[in-house]
């Protein structure tokens, strides 16, 4: 049994398809899970509660931690360390392997490409929390207490990525006939991971014995477009003019007074004001995996929006 903790999000949904197509039995775990096509069973559980997590993980061979919390620093600070500890303990008791789907917040602002060897240097409160929980898991691996791995992604986009910034600011606006938006700087390249590629990467990693007890960057196309180029590609797929506005820091600050999600994102704007380059060479070499190009990924995402 392979168990997905946090089954309702974009990555979890894609992962169900990948695992079921590979013939795996799949258990979905969430507060209010829905049994979707390809899943074997759905279990309701609050992963911030240890006993519920233990019950949800029982009988699993591999556990995917892909849960997404509300974008709120207080909630992250309270729940993420607890969730990580609960997942680790539950996997130990079940003798299951744990794969943690992570982001790049713990790296902080990086000059050049982000790789698996990039040191932690968080420059945000949320980055500090991600560094803390990643370190907790890495320490368990180092101590030989748990077979686990970390699989990191860049900002993602895709056909069902409802919470993706690129989906919200660009695809969703063009669908509505509105003007698209971009954060802070549209003239620098910004890597995006195509969500189906992220899910396929997770499935491949979990099924490869030699991949465990390491950190991986999931498959992501190289040579990312600038914000302007990304928007132009999306506009072409919708057959509309590539009209957009760049949201400045002062504007985002003001809007944040009235919108908590935008207020919470303000400290992360360092990811948008300069080059954001995510390198998945290690994965590509290990699996001979060709990531979906931005042209193809944008085309597939646009088709799903129509």
PDB file of C-alpha atoms in Angstrom:
ATOM      1  CA  UNK A   1       0.000   0.000   0.000  1.00  0.00           C
ATOM      2  CA  UNK A   2       1.319   3.453  -0.940  1.00  0.00           C
ATOM      3  CA  UNK A   3      -0.233   6.272   1.090  1.00  0.00           C
ATOM      4  CA  UNK A   4      -0.597   9.920   0.121  1.00  0.00           C
ATOM      5  CA  UNK A   5      -0.814  12.334   3.057  1.00  0.00           C
ATOM      6  CA  UNK A   6      -2.473  15.443   1.663  1.00  0.00           C
ATOM      7  CA  UNK A   7      -4.295  13.832  -1.214  1.00  0.00           C
ATOM      8  CA  UNK A   8      -6.524  16.662  -2.396  1.00  0.00           C
ATOM      9  CA  UNK A   9      -3.955  19.061  -3.838  1.00  0.00           C
ATOM     10  CA  UNK A  10      -2.520  19.424  -7.326  1.00  0.00           C
ATOM     11  CA  UNK A  11       0.438  17.111  -6.760  1.00  0.00           C
ATOM     12  CA  UNK A  12      -1.535  14.536  -4.790  1.00  0.00           C
ATOM     13  CA  UNK A  13      -4.167  14.304  -7.521  1.00  0.00           C
ATOM     14  CA  UNK A  14      -1.552  13.815 -10.237  1.00  0.00           C
ATOM     15  CA  UNK A  15       0.285  11.297  -8.055  1.00  0.00           C
ATOM     16  CA  UNK A  16      -2.796   9.092  -7.717  1.00  0.00           C
ATOM     17  CA  UNK A  17      -2.873   8.703 -11.498  1.00  0.00           C
ATOM     18  CA  UNK A  18       0.828   7.887 -11.718  1.00  0.00           C
ATOM     19  CA  UNK A  19       0.748   5.294  -8.953  1.00  0.00           C
ATOM     20  CA  UNK A  20      -2.447   3.584 -10.103  1.00  0.00           C
ATOM     21  CA  UNK A  21      -1.142   3.350 -13.675  1.00  0.00           C
ATOM     22  CA  UNK A  22       1.921   1.602 -12.245  1.00  0.00           C
ATOM     23  CA  UNK A  23      -0.343  -0.946 -10.582  1.00  0.00           C
ATOM     24  CA  UNK A  24       0.079   0.328  -7.016  1.00  0.00           C
ATOM     25  CA  UNK A  25      -2.593   0.225  -4.334  1.00  0.00           C
ATOM     26  CA  UNK A  26      -3.159   3.812  -3.248  1.00  0.00           C
ATOM     27  CA  UNK A  27      -4.564   5.136   0.026  1.00  0.00           C
ATOM     28  CA  UNK A  28      -5.653   8.772   0.144  1.00  0.00           C
ATOM     29  CA  UNK A  29      -5.442  10.606   3.465  1.00  0.00           C
ATOM     30  CA  UNK A  30      -6.907  14.036   4.165  1.00  0.00           C
ATOM     31  CA  UNK A  31      -9.298  15.703   6.569  1.00  0.00           C
ATOM     32  CA  UNK A  32     -12.156  15.146   4.137  1.00  0.00           C
ATOM     33  CA  UNK A  33     -10.837  12.799   1.440  1.00  0.00           C
ATOM     34  CA  UNK A  34     -12.692  11.876  -1.715  1.00  0.00           C
ATOM     35  CA  UNK A  35     -12.197   8.451  -3.252  1.00  0.00           C
ATOM     36  CA  UNK A  36     -11.106   9.303  -6.783  1.00  0.00           C
ATOM     37  CA  UNK A  37     -10.467   7.079  -9.775  1.00  0.00           C
ATOM     38  CA  UNK A  38      -7.299   5.066  -9.311  1.00  0.00           C
ATOM     39  CA  UNK A  39      -7.343   5.124  -5.515  1.00  0.00           C
ATOM     40  CA  UNK A  40      -7.905   1.982  -3.479  1.00  0.00           C
ATOM     41  CA  UNK A  41      -9.246   3.648  -0.363  1.00  0.00           C
ATOM     42  CA  UNK A  42      -9.689   7.017   1.323  1.00  0.00           C
ATOM     43  CA  UNK A  43      -9.036   7.647   5.013  1.00  0.00           C
ATOM     44  CA  UNK A  44     -10.078  10.721   6.970  1.00  0.00           C
ATOM     45  CA  UNK A  45      -7.355  11.902   9.340  1.00  0.00           C
ATOM     46  CA  UNK A  46      -5.822  15.033  10.827  1.00  0.00           C
ATOM     47  CA  UNK A  47      -2.078  14.634  10.290  1.00  0.00           C
ATOM     48  CA  UNK A  48      -1.341  17.120  13.059  1.00  0.00           C
ATOM     49  CA  UNK A  49      -2.629  14.450  15.469  1.00  0.00           C
ATOM     50  CA  UNK A  50      -0.154  11.634  16.122  1.00  0.00           C
ATOM     51  CA  UNK A  51      -2.639   8.819  16.775  1.00  0.00           C
ATOM     52  CA  UNK A  52      -4.665   9.660  13.675  1.00  0.00           C
ATOM     53  CA  UNK A  53      -1.476   9.752  11.611  1.00  0.00           C
ATOM     54  CA  UNK A  54      -0.359   6.364  12.944  1.00  0.00           C
ATOM     55  CA  UNK A  55      -3.713   4.826  12.016  1.00  0.00           C
ATOM     56  CA  UNK A  56      -3.659   6.438   8.567  1.00  0.00           C
ATOM     57  CA  UNK A  57      -0.159   5.162   7.787  1.00  0.00           C
ATOM     58  CA  UNK A  58      -0.587   1.649   9.234  1.00  0.00           C
ATOM     59  CA  UNK A  59       0.021  -1.051   6.622  1.00  0.00           C
ATOM     60  CA  UNK A  60       1.841   1.268   4.217  1.00  0.00           C
ATOM     61  CA  UNK A  61       5.118   0.485   2.494  1.00  0.00           C
ATOM     62  CA  UNK A  62       5.679   4.008   1.108  1.00  0.00           C
ATOM     63  CA  UNK A  63       4.236   7.268   2.390  1.00  0.00           C
ATOM     64  CA  UNK A  64       4.175  10.504   0.385  1.00  0.00           C
ATOM     65  CA  UNK A  65       3.961  13.678   2.487  1.00  0.00           C
ATOM     66  CA  UNK A  66       2.525  16.217   0.026  1.00  0.00           C
ATOM     67  CA  UNK A  67       0.217  18.078   2.389  1.00  0.00           C
ATOM     68  CA  UNK A  68      -0.388  21.780   1.826  1.00  0.00           C
ATOM     69  CA  UNK A  69      -1.245  24.028   4.765  1.00  0.00           C
ATOM     70  CA  UNK A  70      -3.038  27.360   4.623  1.00  0.00           C
ATOM     71  CA  UNK A  71      -0.526  30.032   3.635  1.00  0.00           C
ATOM     72  CA  UNK A  72      -0.282  31.522   7.089  1.00  0.00           C
ATOM     73  CA  UNK A  73       2.928  31.882   9.101  1.00  0.00           C
ATOM     74  CA  UNK A  74       1.266  31.189  12.463  1.00  0.00           C
ATOM     75  CA  UNK A  75      -0.296  27.998  11.153  1.00  0.00           C
ATOM     76  CA  UNK A  76       2.982  26.895   9.558  1.00  0.00           C
ATOM     77  CA  UNK A  77       4.909  27.597  12.757  1.00  0.00           C
ATOM     78  CA  UNK A  78       2.449  25.626  14.850  1.00  0.00           C
ATOM     79  CA  UNK A  79       1.678  22.687  12.565  1.00  0.00           C
ATOM     80  CA  UNK A  80       4.590  21.943  10.236  1.00  0.00           C
ATOM     81  CA  UNK A  81       7.051  20.721  12.902  1.00  0.00           C
ATOM     82  CA  UNK A  82       4.294  18.608  14.459  1.00  0.00           C
ATOM     83  CA  UNK A  83       3.226  17.149  11.113  1.00  0.00           C
ATOM     84  CA  UNK A  84       6.797  16.214  10.216  1.00  0.00           C
ATOM     85  CA  UNK A  85       7.372  14.534  13.591  1.00  0.00           C
ATOM     86  CA  UNK A  86       4.060  12.682  13.316  1.00  0.00           C
ATOM     87  CA  UNK A  87       4.828  11.448   9.796  1.00  0.00           C
ATOM     88  CA  UNK A  88       8.261  10.251  10.875  1.00  0.00           C
ATOM     89  CA  UNK A  89       6.931   8.425  13.941  1.00  0.00           C
ATOM     90  CA  UNK A  90       4.059   6.844  12.022  1.00  0.00           C
ATOM     91  CA  UNK A  91       6.416   5.599   9.302  1.00  0.00           C
ATOM     92  CA  UNK A  92       8.780   4.135  11.879  1.00  0.00           C
ATOM     93  CA  UNK A  93       5.939   2.209  13.513  1.00  0.00           C
ATOM     94  CA  UNK A  94       4.663   0.959  10.153  1.00  0.00           C
ATOM     95  CA  UNK A  95       8.173   0.230   8.871  1.00  0.00           C
ATOM     96  CA  UNK A  96       7.307   2.410   5.885  1.00  0.00           C
ATOM     97  CA  UNK A  97       9.504   4.657   3.773  1.00  0.00           C
ATOM     98  CA  UNK A  98       8.769   8.394   3.735  1.00  0.00           C
ATOM     99  CA  UNK A  99       9.121  10.759   0.783  1.00  0.00           C
ATOM    100  CA  UNK A 100       8.660  14.457   1.570  1.00  0.00           C
ATOM    101  CA  UNK A 101       7.614  16.765  -1.271  1.00  0.00           C
ATOM    102  CA  UNK A 102       9.343  20.030  -0.447  1.00  0.00           C
ATOM    103  CA  UNK A 103       9.837  23.518  -1.887  1.00  0.00           C
ATOM    104  CA  UNK A 104      12.958  25.713  -2.079  1.00  0.00           C
ATOM    105  CA  UNK A 105      12.192  28.250   0.648  1.00  0.00           C
ATOM    106  CA  UNK A 106      15.033  26.964   2.857  1.00  0.00           C
ATOM    107  CA  UNK A 107      17.645  27.925   0.267  1.00  0.00           C
ATOM    108  CA  UNK A 108      16.845  31.613   0.564  1.00  0.00           C
ATOM    109  CA  UNK A 109      17.960  33.945  -2.209  1.00  0.00           C
ATOM    110  CA  UNK A 110      20.385  32.059  -4.437  1.00  0.00           C
ATOM    111  CA  UNK A 111      22.783  33.526  -6.987  1.00  0.00           C
ATOM    112  CA  UNK A 112      22.881  31.063  -9.855  1.00  0.00           C
ATOM    113  CA  UNK A 113      21.219  27.690 -10.044  1.00  0.00           C
ATOM    114  CA  UNK A 114      19.647  25.894  -7.113  1.00  0.00           C
ATOM    115  CA  UNK A 115      20.855  22.297  -6.854  1.00  0.00           C
ATOM    116  CA  UNK A 116      20.551  19.546  -4.263  1.00  0.00           C
ATOM    117  CA  UNK A 117      23.876  20.752  -2.835  1.00  0.00           C
ATOM    118  CA  UNK A 118      22.717  24.347  -2.289  1.00  0.00           C
ATOM    119  CA  UNK A 119      23.149  25.132   1.432  1.00  0.00           C
ATOM    120  CA  UNK A 120      20.243  26.257   3.570  1.00  0.00           C
ATOM    121  CA  UNK A 121      20.193  30.019   3.970  1.00  0.00           C
ATOM    122  CA  UNK A 122      16.584  31.045   4.543  1.00  0.00           C
ATOM    123  CA  UNK A 123      15.800  34.751   4.352  1.00  0.00           C
ATOM    124  CA  UNK A 124      12.125  34.477   5.315  1.00  0.00           C
ATOM    125  CA  UNK A 125      10.183  33.189   8.307  1.00  0.00           C
ATOM    126  CA  UNK A 126       8.529  30.529   6.170  1.00  0.00           C
ATOM    127  CA  UNK A 127      11.943  29.537   4.854  1.00  0.00           C
ATOM    128  CA  UNK A 128      13.186  29.086   8.412  1.00  0.00           C
ATOM    129  CA  UNK A 129      10.296  26.708   9.119  1.00  0.00           C
ATOM    130  CA  UNK A 130      10.985  24.708   5.958  1.00  0.00           C
ATOM    131  CA  UNK A 131      14.680  24.508   6.885  1.00  0.00           C
ATOM    132  CA  UNK A 132      13.716  23.271  10.351  1.00  0.00           C
ATOM    133  CA  UNK A 133      11.459  20.458   9.181  1.00  0.00           C
ATOM    134  CA  UNK A 134      13.803  19.409   6.380  1.00  0.00           C
ATOM    135  CA  UNK A 135      16.657  19.239   8.883  1.00  0.00           C
ATOM    136  CA  UNK A 136      14.509  17.112  11.196  1.00  0.00           C
ATOM    137  CA  UNK A 137      14.007  14.580   8.423  1.00  0.00           C
ATOM    138  CA  UNK A 138      17.634  14.705   7.262  1.00  0.00           C
ATOM    139  CA  UNK A 139      18.780  14.002  10.818  1.00  0.00           C
ATOM    140  CA  UNK A 140      16.576  10.893  10.948  1.00  0.00           C
ATOM    141  CA  UNK A 141      18.092   9.697   7.667  1.00  0.00           C
ATOM    142  CA  UNK A 142      21.635  10.407   8.874  1.00  0.00           C
ATOM    143  CA  UNK A 143      21.016   8.507  12.092  1.00  0.00           C
ATOM    144  CA  UNK A 144      19.754   5.501  10.145  1.00  0.00           C
ATOM    145  CA  UNK A 145      16.405   5.673  11.896  1.00  0.00           C
ATOM    146  CA  UNK A 146      14.252   5.890   8.766  1.00  0.00           C
ATOM    147  CA  UNK A 147      14.418   5.244   5.029  1.00  0.00           C
ATOM    148  CA  UNK A 148      13.309   8.533   3.540  1.00  0.00           C
ATOM    149  CA  UNK A 149      14.033  11.184   0.937  1.00  0.00           C
ATOM    150  CA  UNK A 150      13.287  14.801   0.128  1.00  0.00           C
ATOM    151  CA  UNK A 151      12.003  15.662  -3.343  1.00  0.00           C
ATOM    152  CA  UNK A 152      11.987  19.385  -4.066  1.00  0.00           C
ATOM    153  CA  UNK A 153      10.105  21.346  -6.683  1.00  0.00           C
ATOM    154  CA  UNK A 154      10.296  24.846  -8.084  1.00  0.00           C
ATOM    155  CA  UNK A 155       7.126  26.936  -8.190  1.00  0.00           C
ATOM    156  CA  UNK A 156       4.729  24.712 -10.080  1.00  0.00           C
ATOM    157  CA  UNK A 157       1.973  25.149 -12.649  1.00  0.00           C
ATOM    158  CA  UNK A 158      -0.252  22.679 -14.435  1.00  0.00           C
ATOM    159  CA  UNK A 159      -3.726  21.586 -15.526  1.00  0.00           C
ATOM    160  CA  UNK A 160      -5.128  21.251 -11.990  1.00  0.00           C
ATOM    161  CA  UNK A 161      -2.769  23.475  -9.987  1.00  0.00           C
ATOM    162  CA  UNK A 162      -5.449  25.702  -8.492  1.00  0.00           C
ATOM    163  CA  UNK A 163      -3.131  27.324  -5.934  1.00  0.00           C
ATOM    164  CA  UNK A 164      -0.215  27.894  -8.304  1.00  0.00           C
ATOM    165  CA  UNK A 165       0.756  31.560  -8.570  1.00  0.00           C
ATOM    166  CA  UNK A 166       1.240  31.193 -12.331  1.00  0.00           C
ATOM    167  CA  UNK A 167      -2.196  29.611 -12.699  1.00  0.00           C
ATOM    168  CA  UNK A 168      -3.872  32.281 -10.591  1.00  0.00           C
ATOM    169  CA  UNK A 169      -2.142  35.343 -12.047  1.00  0.00           C
ATOM    170  CA  UNK A 170      -1.908  34.317 -15.696  1.00  0.00           C
ATOM    171  CA  UNK A 171      -4.076  31.384 -16.810  1.00  0.00           C
ATOM    172  CA  UNK A 172      -7.107  32.196 -14.658  1.00  0.00           C
ATOM    173  CA  UNK A 173      -7.098  35.851 -15.693  1.00  0.00           C
ATOM    174  CA  UNK A 174      -6.915  35.076 -19.410  1.00  0.00           C
ATOM    175  CA  UNK A 175      -9.762  32.581 -19.008  1.00  0.00           C
ATOM    176  CA  UNK A 176     -11.884  35.393 -17.554  1.00  0.00           C
ATOM    177  CA  UNK A 177     -10.859  37.812 -20.296  1.00  0.00           C
ATOM    178  CA  UNK A 178      -8.963  39.876 -17.754  1.00  0.00           C
ATOM    179  CA  UNK A 179      -5.457  41.311 -17.738  1.00  0.00           C
ATOM    180  CA  UNK A 180      -2.779  38.932 -16.470  1.00  0.00           C
ATOM    181  CA  UNK A 181      -0.342  39.841 -13.682  1.00  0.00           C
ATOM    182  CA  UNK A 182       3.248  39.060 -12.774  1.00  0.00           C
ATOM    183  CA  UNK A 183       5.137  39.628  -9.548  1.00  0.00           C
ATOM    184  CA  UNK A 184       7.757  42.382  -9.218  1.00  0.00           C
ATOM    185  CA  UNK A 185       9.993  41.710 -12.242  1.00  0.00           C
ATOM    186  CA  UNK A 186       8.945  40.325 -15.627  1.00  0.00           C
ATOM    187  CA  UNK A 187      12.398  40.515 -17.237  1.00  0.00           C
ATOM    188  CA  UNK A 188      14.234  37.732 -15.388  1.00  0.00           C
ATOM    189  CA  UNK A 189      13.940  33.957 -15.979  1.00  0.00           C
ATOM    190  CA  UNK A 190      11.856  32.045 -13.448  1.00  0.00           C
ATOM    191  CA  UNK A 191      11.743  28.247 -13.277  1.00  0.00           C
ATOM    192  CA  UNK A 192       8.403  26.480 -13.019  1.00  0.00           C
ATOM    193  CA  UNK A 193       7.849  22.751 -12.504  1.00  0.00           C
ATOM    194  CA  UNK A 194       5.019  21.197 -14.520  1.00  0.00           C
ATOM    195  CA  UNK A 195       2.850  19.453 -11.906  1.00  0.00           C
ATOM    196  CA  UNK A 196       2.406  16.159 -13.848  1.00  0.00           C
ATOM    197  CA  UNK A 197       6.210  15.965 -14.120  1.00  0.00           C
ATOM    198  CA  UNK A 198       6.511  16.472 -10.363  1.00  0.00           C
ATOM    199  CA  UNK A 199       4.095  13.600  -9.696  1.00  0.00           C
ATOM    200  CA  UNK A 200       5.830  11.302 -12.163  1.00  0.00           C
ATOM    201  CA  UNK A 201       9.161  12.147 -10.554  1.00  0.00           C
ATOM    202  CA  UNK A 202       7.824  11.222  -7.118  1.00  0.00           C
ATOM    203  CA  UNK A 203       6.512   7.886  -8.385  1.00  0.00           C
ATOM    204  CA  UNK A 204       9.814   7.044 -10.066  1.00  0.00           C
ATOM    205  CA  UNK A 205      11.871   8.019  -7.035  1.00  0.00           C
ATOM    206  CA  UNK A 206       9.727   6.000  -4.652  1.00  0.00           C
ATOM    207  CA  UNK A 207      10.068   2.913  -6.844  1.00  0.00           C
ATOM    208  CA  UNK A 208      13.877   3.136  -7.121  1.00  0.00           C
ATOM    209  CA  UNK A 209      15.810   1.548  -4.267  1.00  0.00           C
ATOM    210  CA  UNK A 210      19.005   3.499  -4.934  1.00  0.00           C
ATOM    211  CA  UNK A 211      17.166   6.834  -4.730  1.00  0.00           C
ATOM    212  CA  UNK A 212      16.350   6.614  -1.026  1.00  0.00           C
ATOM    213  CA  UNK A 213      18.080   8.570   1.744  1.00  0.00           C
ATOM    214  CA  UNK A 214      18.955  11.446  -0.576  1.00  0.00           C
ATOM    215  CA  UNK A 215      17.617  14.827  -1.665  1.00  0.00           C
ATOM    216  CA  UNK A 216      16.354  15.210  -5.234  1.00  0.00           C
ATOM    217  CA  UNK A 217      15.069  18.035  -7.393  1.00  0.00           C
ATOM    218  CA  UNK A 218      12.084  16.791  -9.401  1.00  0.00           C
ATOM    219  CA  UNK A 219      12.187  17.030 -13.176  1.00  0.00           C
ATOM    220  CA  UNK A 220      11.929  20.637 -14.338  1.00  0.00           C
ATOM    221  CA  UNK A 221      12.596  22.109 -17.771  1.00  0.00           C
ATOM    222  CA  UNK A 222      15.828  24.066 -18.063  1.00  0.00           C
ATOM    223  CA  UNK A 223      16.245  27.488 -19.692  1.00  0.00           C
ATOM    224  CA  UNK A 224      13.108  28.978 -18.092  1.00  0.00           C
ATOM    225  CA  UNK A 225      11.340  31.912 -19.746  1.00  0.00           C
ATOM    226  CA  UNK A 226      11.101  35.377 -18.279  1.00  0.00           C
ATOM    227  CA  UNK A 227       7.758  36.491 -16.912  1.00  0.00           C
ATOM    228  CA  UNK A 228       7.063  38.388 -20.106  1.00  0.00           C
ATOM    229  CA  UNK A 229       7.893  35.358 -22.254  1.00  0.00           C
ATOM    230  CA  UNK A 230       5.787  33.041 -20.069  1.00  0.00           C
ATOM    231  CA  UNK A 231       2.771  35.338 -20.375  1.00  0.00           C
ATOM    232  CA  UNK A 232       3.223  35.635 -24.142  1.00  0.00           C
ATOM    233  CA  UNK A 233       3.195  31.837 -24.485  1.00  0.00           C
ATOM    234  CA  UNK A 234       0.033  31.550 -22.400  1.00  0.00           C
ATOM    235  CA  UNK A 235      -1.684  34.341 -24.358  1.00  0.00           C
ATOM    236  CA  UNK A 236      -0.856  32.584 -27.625  1.00  0.00           C
ATOM    237  CA  UNK A 237      -2.620  29.422 -26.437  1.00  0.00           C
ATOM    238  CA  UNK A 238      -5.751  31.412 -25.566  1.00  0.00           C
ATOM    239  CA  UNK A 239      -5.594  33.462 -28.757  1.00  0.00           C
ATOM    240  CA  UNK A 240      -5.574  36.767 -26.861  1.00  0.00           C
ATOM    241  CA  UNK A 241      -3.315  39.783 -26.625  1.00  0.00           C
ATOM    242  CA  UNK A 242      -0.624  39.295 -23.980  1.00  0.00           C
ATOM    243  CA  UNK A 243      -1.880  42.123 -21.788  1.00  0.00           C
ATOM    244  CA  UNK A 244      -0.476  42.128 -18.274  1.00  0.00           C
ATOM    245  CA  UNK A 245       0.687  44.321 -15.454  1.00  0.00           C
ATOM    246  CA  UNK A 246       3.651  43.919 -13.161  1.00  0.00           C
ATOM    247  CA  UNK A 247       2.662  44.076  -9.500  1.00  0.00           C
ATOM    248  CA  UNK A 248       5.175  46.242  -7.647  1.00  0.00           C
ATOM    249  CA  UNK A 249       6.265  45.722  -4.060  1.00  0.00           C
ATOM    250  CA  UNK A 250       4.437  48.871  -2.820  1.00  0.00           C
ATOM    251  CA  UNK A 251       1.212  47.767  -4.526  1.00  0.00           C
ATOM    252  CA  UNK A 252       1.466  44.241  -3.101  1.00  0.00           C
ATOM    253  CA  UNK A 253       2.100  45.743   0.334  1.00  0.00           C
ATOM    254  CA  UNK A 254      -1.067  47.831   0.156  1.00  0.00           C
ATOM    255  CA  UNK A 255      -3.229  45.018  -1.230  1.00  0.00           C
ATOM    256  CA  UNK A 256      -1.882  42.816   1.545  1.00  0.00           C
ATOM    257  CA  UNK A 257      -3.668  44.984   4.089  1.00  0.00           C
ATOM    258  CA  UNK A 258      -6.949  43.612   2.744  1.00  0.00           C
ATOM    259  CA  UNK A 259      -5.926  40.115   1.563  1.00  0.00           C
ATOM    260  CA  UNK A 260      -4.203  37.720   3.955  1.00  0.00           C
ATOM    261  CA  UNK A 261      -2.800  35.447   1.237  1.00  0.00           C
ATOM    262  CA  UNK A 262      -1.092  38.382  -0.470  1.00  0.00           C
ATOM    263  CA  UNK A 263       0.126  39.709   2.867  1.00  0.00           C
ATOM    264  CA  UNK A 264       1.652  36.321   3.655  1.00  0.00           C
ATOM    265  CA  UNK A 265       3.383  36.188   0.264  1.00  0.00           C
ATOM    266  CA  UNK A 266       5.148  39.535   0.686  1.00  0.00           C
ATOM    267  CA  UNK A 267       8.217  38.080   2.434  1.00  0.00           C
ATOM    268  CA  UNK A 268       8.691  35.666  -0.471  1.00  0.00           C
ATOM    269  CA  UNK A 269       8.987  38.345  -3.167  1.00  0.00           C
ATOM    270  CA  UNK A 270      12.765  37.922  -3.186  1.00  0.00           C
ATOM    271  CA  UNK A 271      12.032  34.859  -5.343  1.00  0.00           C
ATOM    272  CA  UNK A 272      10.537  37.098  -8.019  1.00  0.00           C
ATOM    273  CA  UNK A 273      12.810  40.136  -8.178  1.00  0.00           C
ATOM    274  CA  UNK A 274      15.834  38.320  -9.636  1.00  0.00           C
ATOM    275  CA  UNK A 275      16.687  35.090 -11.461  1.00  0.00           C
ATOM    276  CA  UNK A 276      15.068  31.976  -9.983  1.00  0.00           C
ATOM    277  CA  UNK A 277      16.857  29.012 -11.534  1.00  0.00           C
ATOM    278  CA  UNK A 278      16.007  25.465 -10.465  1.00  0.00           C
ATOM    279  CA  UNK A 279      18.348  22.686 -11.599  1.00  0.00           C
ATOM    280  CA  UNK A 280      17.134  19.059 -11.853  1.00  0.00           C
ATOM    281  CA  UNK A 281      20.162  17.689 -13.711  1.00  0.00           C
ATOM    282  CA  UNK A 282      20.710  14.991 -11.081  1.00  0.00           C
ATOM    283  CA  UNK A 283      17.248  13.561 -11.687  1.00  0.00           C
ATOM    284  CA  UNK A 284      17.490  13.800 -15.480  1.00  0.00           C
ATOM    285  CA  UNK A 285      20.778  11.900 -15.512  1.00  0.00           C
ATOM    286  CA  UNK A 286      19.600   9.235 -13.081  1.00  0.00           C
ATOM    287  CA  UNK A 287      16.335   8.498 -14.871  1.00  0.00           C
ATOM    288  CA  UNK A 288      16.977   9.644 -18.462  1.00  0.00           C
ATOM    289  CA  UNK A 289      13.851  11.737 -17.975  1.00  0.00           C
ATOM    290  CA  UNK A 290      13.009  14.520 -20.394  1.00  0.00           C
ATOM    291  CA  UNK A 291      10.907  17.164 -18.606  1.00  0.00           C
ATOM    292  CA  UNK A 292       7.901  18.655 -20.335  1.00  0.00           C
ATOM    293  CA  UNK A 293       8.894  21.800 -22.213  1.00  0.00           C
ATOM    294  CA  UNK A 294       7.357  25.112 -21.231  1.00  0.00           C
ATOM    295  CA  UNK A 295       5.633  25.316 -24.614  1.00  0.00           C
ATOM    296  CA  UNK A 296       3.985  21.901 -24.153  1.00  0.00           C
ATOM    297  CA  UNK A 297       3.238  22.393 -20.445  1.00  0.00           C
ATOM    298  CA  UNK A 298       1.576  25.744 -21.077  1.00  0.00           C
ATOM    299  CA  UNK A 299      -0.433  24.251 -23.948  1.00  0.00           C
ATOM    300  CA  UNK A 300      -1.720  21.392 -21.761  1.00  0.00           C
ATOM    301  CA  UNK A 301      -2.534  23.744 -18.871  1.00  0.00           C
ATOM    302  CA  UNK A 302      -4.411  26.143 -21.159  1.00  0.00           C
ATOM    303  CA  UNK A 303      -6.445  23.294 -22.662  1.00  0.00           C
ATOM    304  CA  UNK A 304      -7.498  22.193 -19.175  1.00  0.00           C
ATOM    305  CA  UNK A 305      -8.653  25.739 -18.409  1.00  0.00           C
ATOM    306  CA  UNK A 306     -10.897  26.106 -21.450  1.00  0.00           C
TER     307      UNK A 306
END
